Tab-separated table of C-alpha atoms in Angstrom:
chain	number	residue	atom	x	y	z
N	1	UNK	CA	5.712	9.193	-18.483
N	2	UNK	CA	4.896	11.103	-21.410
N	3	UNK	CA	1.521	12.463	-22.021
N	4	UNK	CA	1.495	12.164	-25.565
N	5	UNK	CA	-0.061	9.184	-27.350
N	6	UNK	CA	2.899	6.940	-28.342
N	7	UNK	CA	3.154	4.335	-31.010
N	8	UNK	CA	5.473	1.454	-31.551
N	9	UNK	CA	7.578	3.656	-33.832
N	10	UNK	CA	8.175	5.975	-30.869
N	11	UNK	CA	9.170	2.977	-28.533
N	12	UNK	CA	11.257	1.694	-31.208
N	13	UNK	CA	12.873	5.263	-31.476
N	14	UNK	CA	13.535	5.374	-27.590
N	15	UNK	CA	15.038	2.046	-27.905
N	16	UNK	CA	17.350	3.210	-30.774
N	17	UNK	CA	18.356	6.676	-29.224
N	18	UNK	CA	18.252	5.498	-25.498
N	19	UNK	CA	22.008	4.430	-25.504
N	20	UNK	CA	23.107	7.659	-26.642
N	21	UNK	CA	20.950	9.840	-24.328
N	22	UNK	CA	22.318	7.801	-21.511
N	23	UNK	CA	25.642	8.522	-22.066
N	24	UNK	CA	24.899	12.218	-22.029
N	25	UNK	CA	22.323	12.214	-19.228
N	26	UNK	CA	23.144	12.012	-15.424
N	27	UNK	CA	20.949	11.825	-12.114
N	28	UNK	CA	17.073	11.769	-12.772
N	29	UNK	CA	17.329	12.030	-16.470
N	30	UNK	CA	19.404	9.033	-16.590
N	31	UNK	CA	17.161	7.191	-14.186
N	32	UNK	CA	13.992	8.100	-16.400
N	33	UNK	CA	15.806	7.058	-19.655
N	34	UNK	CA	16.775	3.780	-18.174
N	35	UNK	CA	13.299	3.157	-17.262
N	36	UNK	CA	11.885	4.439	-20.503
N	37	UNK	CA	14.098	2.101	-22.716
N	38	UNK	CA	12.865	-1.021	-20.477
N	39	UNK	CA	9.419	0.150	-20.655
N	40	UNK	CA	9.602	0.468	-24.523
N	41	UNK	CA	10.747	-2.944	-24.817
N	42	UNK	CA	7.685	-4.138	-22.712
N	43	UNK	CA	5.358	-1.972	-24.565
N	44	UNK	CA	6.715	-3.573	-27.849
N	45	UNK	CA	6.099	-7.123	-26.615
N	46	UNK	CA	9.998	-8.231	-26.106
N	47	UNK	CA	9.491	-9.555	-22.798
N	48	UNK	CA	13.018	-10.800	-22.422
N	49	UNK	CA	14.741	-7.759	-23.365
N	50	UNK	CA	12.542	-5.806	-21.302
N	51	UNK	CA	13.116	-8.251	-18.303
N	52	UNK	CA	16.883	-7.649	-18.694
N	53	UNK	CA	16.471	-3.947	-18.937
N	54	UNK	CA	13.934	-3.629	-15.767
N	55	UNK	CA	16.326	-6.048	-13.929
N	56	UNK	CA	19.541	-3.661	-14.657
N	57	UNK	CA	17.246	-0.650	-13.739
N	58	UNK	CA	16.126	-2.128	-10.401
N	59	UNK	CA	19.610	-3.350	-9.884
N	60	UNK	CA	20.903	0.201	-9.970
N	61	UNK	CA	18.999	0.965	-6.899
N	62	UNK	CA	16.400	4.003	-8.426
N	63	UNK	CA	14.692	6.414	-6.531
N	64	UNK	CA	11.256	4.861	-5.358
N	65	UNK	CA	9.339	6.818	-8.388
N	66	UNK	CA	9.767	4.206	-10.913
N	67	UNK	CA	10.133	1.113	-8.821
N	68	UNK	CA	6.648	-0.057	-8.189
N	69	UNK	CA	5.930	0.163	-12.114
N	70	UNK	CA	9.398	-1.491	-12.701
N	71	UNK	CA	8.549	-4.446	-10.194
N	72	UNK	CA	5.165	-4.929	-11.720
N	73	UNK	CA	6.766	-4.909	-15.169
N	74	UNK	CA	9.096	-7.630	-14.121
N	75	UNK	CA	6.338	-9.723	-12.891
N	76	UNK	CA	4.508	-9.364	-15.993
N	77	UNK	CA	7.439	-9.956	-18.193
N	78	UNK	CA	8.002	-13.358	-16.432
N	79	UNK	CA	4.033	-14.224	-16.602
N	80	UNK	CA	4.172	-13.277	-20.363
N	81	UNK	CA	6.934	-15.638	-20.673
N	82	UNK	CA	5.338	-18.533	-18.861
N	83	UNK	CA	7.072	-18.415	-15.639
N	84	UNK	CA	4.490	-18.023	-13.105
N	85	UNK	CA	6.754	-18.676	-10.063
N	86	UNK	CA	9.082	-16.150	-10.852
N	87	UNK	CA	6.312	-13.551	-11.624
N	88	UNK	CA	4.813	-14.344	-8.325
N	89	UNK	CA	8.095	-13.552	-6.389
N	90	UNK	CA	8.161	-9.856	-8.067
N	91	UNK	CA	4.323	-9.475	-7.613
N	92	UNK	CA	4.813	-10.440	-3.748
N	93	UNK	CA	7.938	-8.169	-3.460
N	94	UNK	CA	5.980	-5.232	-4.640
N	95	UNK	CA	3.005	-5.913	-2.564
N	96	UNK	CA	5.469	-6.066	0.570
N	97	UNK	CA	7.735	-3.072	-0.659
N	98	UNK	CA	4.844	-0.954	-1.740
N	99	UNK	CA	1.555	-2.036	-0.085
N	100	UNK	CA	-0.722	1.118	-1.025
N	101	UNK	CA	0.743	1.638	-4.534
N	102	UNK	CA	-1.823	1.034	-7.611
N	103	UNK	CA	0.654	-1.459	-8.543
N	104	UNK	CA	0.437	-3.298	-5.606
N	105	UNK	CA	-3.298	-3.701	-6.047
N	106	UNK	CA	-2.832	-5.054	-9.756
N	107	UNK	CA	-0.282	-7.287	-8.440
N	108	UNK	CA	-2.683	-8.584	-5.899
N	109	UNK	CA	-5.328	-9.090	-8.715
N	110	UNK	CA	-2.802	-10.753	-11.086
N	111	UNK	CA	-2.017	-13.248	-8.073
N	112	UNK	CA	-5.540	-13.941	-7.602
N	113	UNK	CA	-6.189	-14.865	-11.063
N	114	UNK	CA	-3.605	-17.553	-10.755
N	115	UNK	CA	-5.154	-18.946	-7.433
């Protein structure tokens, strides 16, 4: 992730320029760009678009580096969209696949909030 403070304007720029960057990117750069596009939709509160982009990202079988964050974001997207059952699936999947990650700890907290 970028160490600079990012504003809504920057997220919009990532969404706008992302497809062009993706055409020229390969390997890790392509993966990171896909993740950043999805995350930018999420940070702008565009949950449906974010869920679609994170789903495409996860389906592409990325390196494990971004997967825990992508999975918690998927759960969060569905939670924000009012679909607690689907959110729970993503949180539980994350906890099972990455039990020691910070994201798994957050997912456990979110599941506990529901209970």
